[in-house]
PDB file of C-alpha atoms and ligand atoms in Angstrom:
ATOM      1  CA  MET M 844     125.251  86.693  93.883  1.00 56.00           C
ATOM      2  CA  SER M 845     122.467  87.507  96.303  1.00 72.00           C
ATOM      3  CA  LYS M 846     121.073  91.032  96.514  1.00 82.00           C
ATOM      4  CA  LYS M 847     122.953  93.605  98.574  1.00 94.00           C
ATOM      5  CA  ILE M 848     121.462  94.789 101.849  1.00 97.00           C
ATOM      6  CA  TYR M 849     121.256  98.562 102.257  1.00 98.00           C
ATOM      7  CA  PHE M 850     121.897 100.434 105.493  1.00 98.00           C
ATOM      8  CA  GLY M 851     121.800 104.203 105.593  1.00 98.00           C
ATOM      9  CA  THR M 852     121.161 107.164 107.781  1.00 98.00           C
ATOM     10  CA  ASN M 853     120.109 110.742 107.235  1.00 98.00           C
ATOM     11  CA  LEU M 854     121.630 113.014 109.886  1.00 98.00           C
ATOM     12  CA  LYS M 855     118.940 115.666 109.262  1.00 98.00           C
ATOM     13  CA  MET M 856     119.766 119.006 110.957  1.00 98.00           C
ATOM     14  CA  TYR M 857     121.876 117.313 113.629  1.00 97.00           C
ATOM     15  CA  LYS M 858     125.640 117.049 114.109  1.00 98.00           C
ATOM     16  CA  ASN M 859     128.036 119.909 113.382  1.00 98.00           C
ATOM     17  CA  ILE M 860     131.174 119.447 111.279  1.00 98.00           C
ATOM     18  CA  HIS M 861     133.259 118.076 114.132  1.00 98.00           C
ATOM     19  CA  ASP M 862     130.593 115.591 115.246  1.00 98.00           C
ATOM     20  CA  THR M 863     129.910 114.442 111.698  1.00 98.00           C
ATOM     21  CA  VAL M 864     133.575 113.772 111.073  1.00 98.00           C
ATOM     22  CA  SER M 865     134.044 111.797 114.273  1.00 98.00           C
ATOM     23  CA  TYR M 866     130.811 109.877 113.622  1.00 98.00           C
ATOM     24  CA  LEU M 867     132.020 108.930 110.136  1.00 98.00           C
ATOM     25  CA  GLU M 868     135.457 107.958 111.405  1.00 98.00           C
ATOM     26  CA  ASP M 869     133.932 105.735 114.084  1.00 98.00           C
ATOM     27  CA  LEU M 870     131.377 104.169 111.765  1.00 98.00           C
ATOM     28  CA  THR M 871     134.014 103.444 109.120  1.00 98.00           C
ATOM     29  CA  ARG M 872     136.370 101.836 111.650  1.00 98.00           C
ATOM     30  CA  LEU M 873     133.633  99.775 113.305  1.00 98.00           C
ATOM     31  CA  THR M 874     132.149  98.464 110.068  1.00 98.00           C
ATOM     32  CA  ALA M 875     135.377  98.099 108.065  1.00 97.00           C
ATOM     33  CA  ASP M 876     135.312  94.298 108.267  1.00 97.00           C
ATOM     34  CA  LEU M 877     131.829  93.972 106.760  1.00 97.00           C
ATOM     35  CA  ASN M 878     131.911  92.654 103.212  1.00 95.00           C
ATOM     36  CA  ARG M 879     130.906  95.474 100.857  1.00 95.00           C
ATOM     37  CA  ASP M 880     129.840  92.940  98.233  1.00 94.00           C
ATOM     38  CA  GLU M 881     127.024  92.141 100.639  1.00 94.00           C
ATOM     39  CA  ILE M 882     126.132  95.538 102.049  1.00 96.00           C
ATOM     40  CA  GLU M 883     125.838  99.113 100.918  1.00 97.00           C
ATOM     41  CA  LEU M 884     126.371 101.615 103.720  1.00 98.00           C
ATOM     42  CA  PHE M 885     125.633 105.319 103.361  1.00 98.00           C
ATOM     43  CA  VAL M 886     125.413 108.479 105.442  1.00 98.00           C
ATOM     44  CA  ILE M 887     123.672 111.720 104.500  1.00 98.00           C
ATOM     45  CA  PRO M 888     125.139 114.588 106.556  1.00 98.00           C
ATOM     46  CA  SER M 889     124.276 118.280 106.670  1.00 98.00           C
ATOM     47  CA  TYR M 890     125.487 120.464 103.786  1.00 98.00           C
ATOM     48  CA  THR M 891     127.996 122.311 105.949  1.00 98.00           C
ATOM     49  CA  SER M 892     129.630 119.042 107.014  1.00 98.00           C
ATOM     50  CA  LEU M 893     129.895 117.651 103.487  1.00 98.00           C
ATOM     51  CA  PRO M 894     133.296 119.122 102.450  1.00 98.00           C
ATOM     52  CA  ASP M 895     135.002 117.709 105.552  1.00 98.00           C
ATOM     53  CA  ALA M 896     133.040 114.478 105.328  1.00 98.00           C
ATOM     54  CA  VAL M 897     134.229 114.011 101.750  1.00 97.00           C
ATOM     55  CA  LYS M 898     137.857 114.650 102.755  1.00 97.00           C
ATOM     56  CA  ILE M 899     137.979 112.105 105.553  1.00 96.00           C
ATOM     57  CA  SER M 900     135.706 109.386 104.182  1.00 94.00           C
ATOM     58  CA  ARG M 901     136.705 106.057 102.694  1.00 94.00           C
ATOM     59  CA  ARG M 902     134.003 106.079 100.115  1.00 94.00           C
ATOM     60  CA  GLU M 903     134.462 102.459  99.144  1.00 95.00           C
ATOM     61  CA  LEU M 904     133.216 101.737 102.677  1.00 97.00           C
ATOM     62  CA  VAL M 905     130.722 104.505 103.401  1.00 98.00           C
ATOM     63  CA  HIS M 906     128.942 106.377 100.635  1.00 98.00           C
ATOM     64  CA  LEU M 907     128.020 110.004 101.179  1.00 98.00           C
ATOM     65  CA  GLY M 908     124.895 111.815 100.120  1.00 98.00           C
ATOM     66  CA  ALA M 909     123.174 115.198 100.174  1.00 98.00           C
ATOM     67  CA  GLN M 910     119.818 115.749 101.850  1.00 98.00           C
ATOM     68  CA  ASN M 911     118.285 117.759  99.020  1.00 98.00           C
ATOM     69  CA  MET M 912     119.151 119.517  95.764  1.00 98.00           C
ATOM     70  CA  CYS M 913     117.788 122.177  93.415  1.00 98.00           C
ATOM     71  CA  TRP M 914     116.592 121.136  89.945  1.00 98.00           C
ATOM     72  CA  GLU M 915     118.523 123.927  88.236  1.00 98.00           C
ATOM     73  CA  GLU M 916     122.276 124.243  87.805  1.00 98.00           C
ATOM     74  CA  GLN M 917     122.344 127.933  88.693  1.00 97.00           C
ATOM     75  CA  GLY M 918     120.148 130.984  88.909  1.00 97.00           C
ATOM     76  CA  GLN M 919     117.908 132.989  91.137  1.00 97.00           C
ATOM     77  CA  PHE M 920     117.275 130.282  93.740  1.00 97.00           C
ATOM     78  CA  THR M 921     118.323 131.817  97.042  1.00 98.00           C
ATOM     79  CA  GLY M 922     119.093 129.243  99.674  1.00 96.00           C
ATOM     80  CA  GLU M 923     119.246 126.315  97.270  1.00 97.00           C
ATOM     81  CA  ILE M 924     122.160 124.016  96.370  1.00 97.00           C
ATOM     82  CA  SER M 925     122.971 123.265  92.738  1.00 98.00           C
ATOM     83  CA  PRO M 926     123.774 119.812  91.308  1.00 98.00           C
ATOM     84  CA  LEU M 927     127.056 121.309  90.072  1.00 98.00           C
ATOM     85  CA  MET M 928     127.972 122.320  93.624  1.00 98.00           C
ATOM     86  CA  LEU M 929     127.320 118.777  94.809  1.00 98.00           C
ATOM     87  CA  LYS M 930     129.259 117.350  91.877  1.00 97.00           C
ATOM     88  CA  GLU M 931     132.167 119.580  92.812  1.00 97.00           C
ATOM     89  CA  LEU M 932     132.237 117.733  96.134  1.00 97.00           C
ATOM     90  CA  GLY M 933     132.139 114.386  94.343  1.00 95.00           C
ATOM     91  CA  LEU M 934     129.154 112.997  96.219  1.00 95.00           C
ATOM     92  CA  ASP M 935     127.725 109.569  95.491  1.00 91.00           C
ATOM     93  CA  LEU M 936     124.110 110.118  96.313  1.00 98.00           C
ATOM     94  CA  VAL M 937     121.323 112.679  96.472  1.00 98.00           C
ATOM     95  CA  MET M 938     118.195 112.181  98.548  1.00 98.00           C
ATOM     96  CA  ILE M 939     114.978 113.665  97.165  1.00 98.00           C
ATOM     97  CA  GLY M 940     111.587 114.140  98.781  1.00 98.00           C
ATOM     98  CA  HIS M 941     112.288 113.218 102.382  1.00 98.00           C
ATOM     99  CA  SER M 942     109.083 113.458 104.387  1.00 97.00           C
ATOM    100  CA  GLU M 943     110.301 116.607 106.129  1.00 96.00           C
ATOM    101  CA  ARG M 944     110.927 118.272 102.751  1.00 98.00           C
ATOM    102  CA  ARG M 945     107.446 117.323 101.616  1.00 98.00           C
ATOM    103  CA  HIS M 946     105.554 118.152 104.797  1.00 96.00           C
ATOM    104  CA  VAL M 947     107.516 120.900 106.571  1.00 96.00           C
ATOM    105  CA  PHE M 948     108.690 122.663 103.408  1.00 97.00           C
ATOM    106  CA  ARG M 949     105.660 121.812 101.293  1.00 97.00           C
ATOM    107  CA  GLU M 950     107.505 120.288  98.346  1.00 98.00           C
ATOM    108  CA  THR M 951     105.213 118.762  95.745  1.00 98.00           C
ATOM    109  CA  ASP M 952     105.498 115.589  93.652  1.00 98.00           C
ATOM    110  CA  TYR M 953     106.054 117.844  90.650  1.00 98.00           C
ATOM    111  CA  GLU M 954     109.102 119.427  92.308  1.00 98.00           C
ATOM    112  CA  GLU M 955     110.433 116.073  93.461  1.00 98.00           C
ATOM    113  CA  ASN M 956     110.184 114.894  89.865  1.00 98.00           C
ATOM    114  CA  LYS M 957     112.232 117.851  88.587  1.00 98.00           C
ATOM    115  CA  LYS M 958     114.854 117.110  91.239  1.00 98.00           C
ATOM    116  CA  VAL M 959     114.905 113.384  90.451  1.00 98.00           C
ATOM    117  CA  LEU M 960     115.417 114.069  86.731  1.00 98.00           C
ATOM    118  CA  CYS M 961     118.126 116.623  87.442  1.00 98.00           C
ATOM    119  CA  SER M 962     119.913 114.380  89.934  1.00 98.00           C
ATOM    120  CA  LEU M 963     119.950 111.407  87.539  1.00 98.00           C
ATOM    121  CA  GLU M 964     121.068 113.567  84.627  1.00 98.00           C
ATOM    122  CA  HIS M 965     123.999 114.742  86.747  1.00 98.00           C
ATOM    123  CA  GLY M 966     125.045 111.182  87.471  1.00 98.00           C
ATOM    124  CA  PHE M 967     124.009 110.864  91.108  1.00 98.00           C
ATOM    125  CA  THR M 968     122.493 107.778  92.598  1.00 98.00           C
ATOM    126  CA  THR M 969     119.078 109.127  93.496  1.00 98.00           C
ATOM    127  CA  LEU M 970     117.174 108.110  96.593  1.00 98.00           C
ATOM    128  CA  LEU M 971     113.493 109.051  96.313  1.00 98.00           C
ATOM    129  CA  CYS M 972     111.625 108.966  99.624  1.00 98.00           C
ATOM    130  CA  ILE M 973     107.909 108.304  99.640  1.00 98.00           C
ATOM    131  CA  GLY M 974     105.287 107.641 102.286  1.00 98.00           C
ATOM    132  CA  GLU M 975     101.680 108.241 103.244  1.00 98.00           C
ATOM    133  CA  THR M 976     100.450 110.431 106.098  1.00 97.00           C
ATOM    134  CA  GLU M 977      98.425 109.130 109.013  1.00 97.00           C
ATOM    135  CA  GLN M 978      95.253 110.604 107.542  1.00 97.00           C
ATOM    136  CA  GLU M 979      95.869 109.018 104.161  1.00 98.00           C
ATOM    137  CA  LYS M 980      96.347 105.703 105.939  1.00 97.00           C
ATOM    138  CA  GLU M 981      93.059 106.188 107.861  1.00 97.00           C
ATOM    139  CA  TYR M 982      91.270 106.940 104.607  1.00 98.00           C
ATOM    140  CA  SER M 983      92.694 103.705 103.140  1.00 97.00           C
ATOM    141  CA  ILE M 984      94.371 105.501 100.282  1.00 98.00           C
ATOM    142  CA  SER M 985      97.978 104.614 101.175  1.00 98.00           C
ATOM    143  CA  ASN M 986      98.511 102.468  98.085  1.00 98.00           C
ATOM    144  CA  GLU M 987      97.175 105.189  95.801  1.00 98.00           C
ATOM    145  CA  ILE M 988      99.394 107.789  97.490  1.00 98.00           C
ATOM    146  CA  LEU M 989     102.499 105.617  97.177  1.00 98.00           C
ATOM    147  CA  ARG M 990     101.750 104.914  93.538  1.00 98.00           C
ATOM    148  CA  THR M 991     101.157 108.609  92.853  1.00 98.00           C
ATOM    149  CA  GLN M 992     104.437 109.579  94.489  1.00 98.00           C
ATOM    150  CA  LEU M 993     106.299 106.992  92.422  1.00 98.00           C
ATOM    151  CA  ILE M 994     104.552 107.639  89.113  1.00 98.00           C
ATOM    152  CA  ALA M 995     104.894 111.413  89.464  1.00 98.00           C
ATOM    153  CA  GLY M 996     108.354 111.266  91.022  1.00 98.00           C
ATOM    154  CA  PHE M 997     109.740 109.134  88.189  1.00 98.00           C
ATOM    155  CA  HIS M 998     107.775 110.797  85.387  1.00 98.00           C
ATOM    156  CA  GLY M 999     109.954 110.968  82.277  1.00 98.00           C
ATOM    157  CA  VAL M1000     112.760 108.876  83.804  1.00 98.00           C
ATOM    158  CA  SER M1001     114.071 106.374  81.280  1.00 97.00           C
ATOM    159  CA  THR M1002     114.734 102.755  82.202  1.00 97.00           C
ATOM    160  CA  ASP M1003     118.430 103.401  81.470  1.00 97.00           C
ATOM    161  CA  TYR M1004     118.569 105.230  84.786  1.00 98.00           C
ATOM    162  CA  ALA M1005     116.986 102.454  86.847  1.00 97.00           C
ATOM    163  CA  LYS M1006     120.368 101.243  88.112  1.00 97.00           C
ATOM    164  CA  LYS M1007     120.908 104.639  89.723  1.00 98.00           C
ATOM    165  CA  ILE M1008     117.585 104.684  91.568  1.00 98.00           C
ATOM    166  CA  TRP M1009     116.924 103.764  95.180  1.00 98.00           C
ATOM    167  CA  VAL M1010     113.589 104.185  96.952  1.00 98.00           C
ATOM    168  CA  ALA M1011     112.896 104.634 100.654  1.00 98.00           C
ATOM    169  CA  TYR M1012     109.439 103.887 101.976  1.00 98.00           C
ATOM    170  CA  GLU M1013     108.957 106.007 105.080  1.00 98.00           C
ATOM    171  CA  PRO M1014     105.388 106.321 106.349  1.00 98.00           C
ATOM    172  CA  VAL M1015     105.089 109.887 107.641  1.00 97.00           C
ATOM    173  CA  TRP M1016     103.378 108.676 110.827  1.00 97.00           C
ATOM    174  CA  ALA M1017     106.321 106.394 111.595  1.00 96.00           C
ATOM    175  CA  ILE M1018     109.092 108.981 111.383  1.00 96.00           C
ATOM    176  CA  GLY M1019     110.795 110.833 114.220  1.00 92.00           C
ATOM    177  CA  VAL M1020     110.271 111.287 117.953  1.00 92.00           C
ATOM    178  CA  ASN M1021     106.488 111.068 117.749  1.00 91.00           C
ATOM    179  CA  GLY M1022     106.527 108.267 115.196  1.00 93.00           C
ATOM    180  CA  LYS M1023     105.072 104.802 115.716  1.00 90.00           C
ATOM    181  CA  PRO M1024     107.002 102.179 113.770  1.00 90.00           C
ATOM    182  CA  ALA M1025     105.020 100.380 111.091  1.00 91.00           C
ATOM    183  CA  SER M1026     104.358  96.731 111.832  1.00 95.00           C
ATOM    184  CA  VAL M1027     106.606  94.472 109.813  1.00 96.00           C
ATOM    185  CA  GLU M1028     103.570  93.008 108.050  1.00 96.00           C
ATOM    186  CA  TYR M1029     102.294  96.453 107.067  1.00 97.00           C
ATOM    187  CA  ALA M1030     105.757  97.546 105.897  1.00 97.00           C
ATOM    188  CA  ASN M1031     106.235  94.400 103.855  1.00 97.00           C
ATOM    189  CA  GLU M1032     102.827  94.760 102.236  1.00 97.00           C
ATOM    190  CA  LYS M1033     103.509  98.360 101.221  1.00 98.00           C
ATOM    191  CA  HIS M1034     106.917  97.361  99.872  1.00 98.00           C
ATOM    192  CA  GLY M1035     105.052  94.870  97.691  1.00 98.00           C
ATOM    193  CA  VAL M1036     102.856  97.694  96.343  1.00 98.00           C
ATOM    194  CA  ILE M1037     105.966  99.779  95.648  1.00 98.00           C
ATOM    195  CA  ARG M1038     107.742  96.906  93.890  1.00 98.00           C
ATOM    196  CA  LYS M1039     104.746  96.278  91.658  1.00 98.00           C
ATOM    197  CA  CYS M1040     104.656  99.939  90.679  1.00 98.00           C
ATOM    198  CA  LEU M1041     108.416 100.028  89.993  1.00 98.00           C
ATOM    199  CA  VAL M1042     108.029  97.002  87.719  1.00 98.00           C
ATOM    200  CA  GLU M1043     105.188  98.789  85.891  1.00 98.00           C
ATOM    201  CA  LEU M1044     107.369 101.859  85.465  1.00 98.00           C
ATOM    202  CA  PHE M1045     110.722 100.304  84.604  1.00 98.00           C
ATOM    203  CA  GLY M1046     109.887  96.795  83.433  1.00 98.00           C
ATOM    204  CA  GLU M1047     110.288  93.426  85.093  1.00 97.00           C
ATOM    205  CA  GLU M1048     114.069  93.205  85.033  1.00 96.00           C
ATOM    206  CA  ALA M1049     115.046  96.765  85.986  1.00 97.00           C
ATOM    207  CA  GLY M1050     112.096  97.329  88.328  1.00 97.00           C
ATOM    208  CA  LYS M1051     112.958  94.285  90.407  1.00 97.00           C
ATOM    209  CA  LEU M1052     116.522  95.420  90.954  1.00 96.00           C
ATOM    210  CA  ILE M1053     115.742  98.844  92.431  1.00 98.00           C
ATOM    211  CA  PRO M1054     116.453  98.662  96.167  1.00 98.00           C
ATOM    212  CA  VAL M1055     113.518  99.630  98.375  1.00 98.00           C
ATOM    213  CA  LEU M1056     114.489 100.542 101.929  1.00 98.00           C
ATOM    214  CA  TYR M1057     112.187 100.852 104.913  1.00 98.00           C
ATOM    215  CA  GLY M1058     112.506 103.891 107.206  1.00 97.00           C
ATOM    216  CA  GLY M1059     110.570 105.317 110.143  1.00 96.00           C
ATOM    217  CA  SER M1060     111.458 104.443 113.742  1.00 96.00           C
ATOM    218  CA  VAL M1061     113.754 101.575 112.787  1.00 97.00           C
ATOM    219  CA  ASN M1062     115.325 100.527 116.084  1.00 97.00           C
ATOM    220  CA  PRO M1063     117.214  97.608 117.635  1.00 96.00           C
ATOM    221  CA  GLY M1064     113.866  96.050 118.601  1.00 95.00           C
ATOM    222  CA  ASN M1065     112.421  95.846 115.074  1.00 96.00           C
ATOM    223  CA  ALA M1066     115.426  95.917 112.715  1.00 97.00           C
ATOM    224  CA  GLU M1067     115.867  92.137 112.557  1.00 97.00           C
ATOM    225  CA  ARG M1068     112.225  91.432 111.827  1.00 97.00           C
ATOM    226  CA  LEU M1069     112.016  94.189 109.242  1.00 97.00           C
ATOM    227  CA  ILE M1070     115.098  93.104 107.339  1.00 97.00           C
ATOM    228  CA  GLU M1071     113.948  89.513 107.074  1.00 96.00           C
ATOM    229  CA  GLN M1072     110.781  90.550 105.242  1.00 96.00           C
ATOM    230  CA  PRO M1073     111.032  89.367 101.647  1.00 94.00           C
ATOM    231  CA  GLU M1074     110.132  92.728 100.115  1.00 95.00           C
ATOM    232  CA  ILE M1075     112.483  94.870 102.248  1.00 97.00           C
ATOM    233  CA  ASP M1076     115.961  95.466 100.808  1.00 98.00           C
ATOM    234  CA  GLY M1077     117.414  97.690 103.489  1.00 98.00           C
ATOM    235  CA  LEU M1078     116.919  99.916 106.498  1.00 98.00           C
ATOM    236  CA  PHE M1079     116.974 103.699 106.407  1.00 98.00           C
ATOM    237  CA  THR M1080     117.471 104.656 110.008  1.00 98.00           C
ATOM    238  CA  GLY M1081     117.376 108.009 111.768  1.00 97.00           C
ATOM    239  CA  ARG M1082     117.705 108.296 115.541  1.00 97.00           C
ATOM    240  CA  SER M1083     118.824 104.721 116.161  1.00 97.00           C
ATOM    241  CA  ALA M1084     121.803 105.205 113.832  1.00 98.00           C
ATOM    242  CA  TRP M1085     123.201 108.469 115.124  1.00 98.00           C
ATOM    243  CA  GLN M1086     125.651 106.824 117.512  1.00 98.00           C
ATOM    244  CA  ALA M1087     128.178 104.894 115.450  1.00 98.00           C
ATOM    245  CA  GLU M1088     128.358 102.009 117.934  1.00 98.00           C
ATOM    246  CA  ALA M1089     124.574 101.635 117.985  1.00 98.00           C
ATOM    247  CA  PHE M1090     124.343 101.716 114.195  1.00 98.00           C
ATOM    248  CA  ASP M1091     127.120  99.149 113.851  1.00 98.00           C
ATOM    249  CA  LYS M1092     125.286  96.861 116.293  1.00 98.00           C
ATOM    250  CA  LEU M1093     121.998  97.285 114.460  1.00 98.00           C
ATOM    251  CA  ILE M1094     123.640  96.460 111.123  1.00 98.00           C
ATOM    252  CA  ARG M1095     125.354  93.387 112.555  1.00 97.00           C
ATOM    253  CA  SER M1096     122.217  92.062 114.197  1.00 96.00           C
ATOM    254  CA  ALA M1097     120.278  92.499 110.935  1.00 97.00           C
ATOM    255  CA  LEU M1098     122.989  90.728 108.936  1.00 96.00           C
ATOM    256  CA  LYS M1099     123.187  87.956 111.476  1.00 95.00           C
ATOM    257  CA  LYS M1100     119.444  87.453 111.199  1.00 95.00           C
ATOM    258  CA  LEU M1101     119.905  87.005 107.466  1.00 94.00           C
ATOM    259  CA  GLY M1102     122.689  84.509 108.103  1.00 91.00           C
ATOM    260  CA  LYS M1103     125.144  86.842 106.428  1.00 87.00           C
ATOM    261  CA  MET M1104     127.841  87.228 109.014  1.00 69.00           C
ATOM    262  CA  VAL M1105     129.952  85.857 111.835  1.00 49.00           C
TER     263      VAL M1105
HETATM  264  P1  PGA O1448     113.696 107.937 112.469  1.00 51.48           P
HETATM  265  O1  PGA O1448     113.923 108.793 111.122  1.00 51.48           O
HETATM  266  O2  PGA O1448     114.404 106.618 112.279  1.00 51.48           O
HETATM  267  O3  PGA O1448     114.344 108.779 113.541  1.00 51.48           O
HETATM  268  O4  PGA O1448     112.224 107.772 112.652  1.00 51.48           O
HETATM  269  C1  PGA O1448     113.752 108.199 109.872  1.00 51.48           C
HETATM  270  C2  PGA O1448     113.925 109.226 108.775  1.00 51.48           C
HETATM  271  O5  PGA O1448     113.422 110.338 108.858  1.00 51.48           O
HETATM  272  O6  PGA O1448     114.554 108.910 107.753  1.00 51.48           O
END
């Protein structure tokens, strides 16, 4: 069977409970006919929307994740969310190290590593986000930065966990309203660097199977070209996915490009 194609969105600090629920209902209905042996679809809503999202979601169709998580189960960590609290909700996925966590909230690779270990130990599929800043790109140290984020982020993670790991490559300069999307050639090249590093860390067999998604200004104009790049396993989309109809269209056009659907 060919590799699955991944499509996901992080709703960031947008959409209240009501809007999240109707978004999920629409997205589930619109995409229900897509063969889940071929695609993996996931949405990462705000914490406050998660309990309702869990109640109304058909998880075999749309997986649900959390945007962040503490590395401890309980304690003096005001404002944090414990893995046990997320387990209580029965989530599928935890995202670690999104660019905004790293750059707005100053999280370090060391902290991301503690979160990754904790998330995997608690049974969550763990999506580690990595990406270089504009300055790091200008200094031509992007590859070193990506390798550092992977090596540090997965420090101490045994190969047994590889099946539960996803990676998103999101260049910081490509994300959000002021972002410029990476060229498909640049994205594909960096995905190659990431793949090589994952193979070094987890071995040939396991390292090759870890899905690596591209994110950062994915839009209807570049989605098809990005997804057809050999090293890109999926699209992690922000703004262009926040209307269910638009996301459904983007997914379908990408799949069509790959010859995967009607
Ligand atoms: P964007 O967000 O698609 O709106 O650039 C991507 C992300 O932050 O994951």
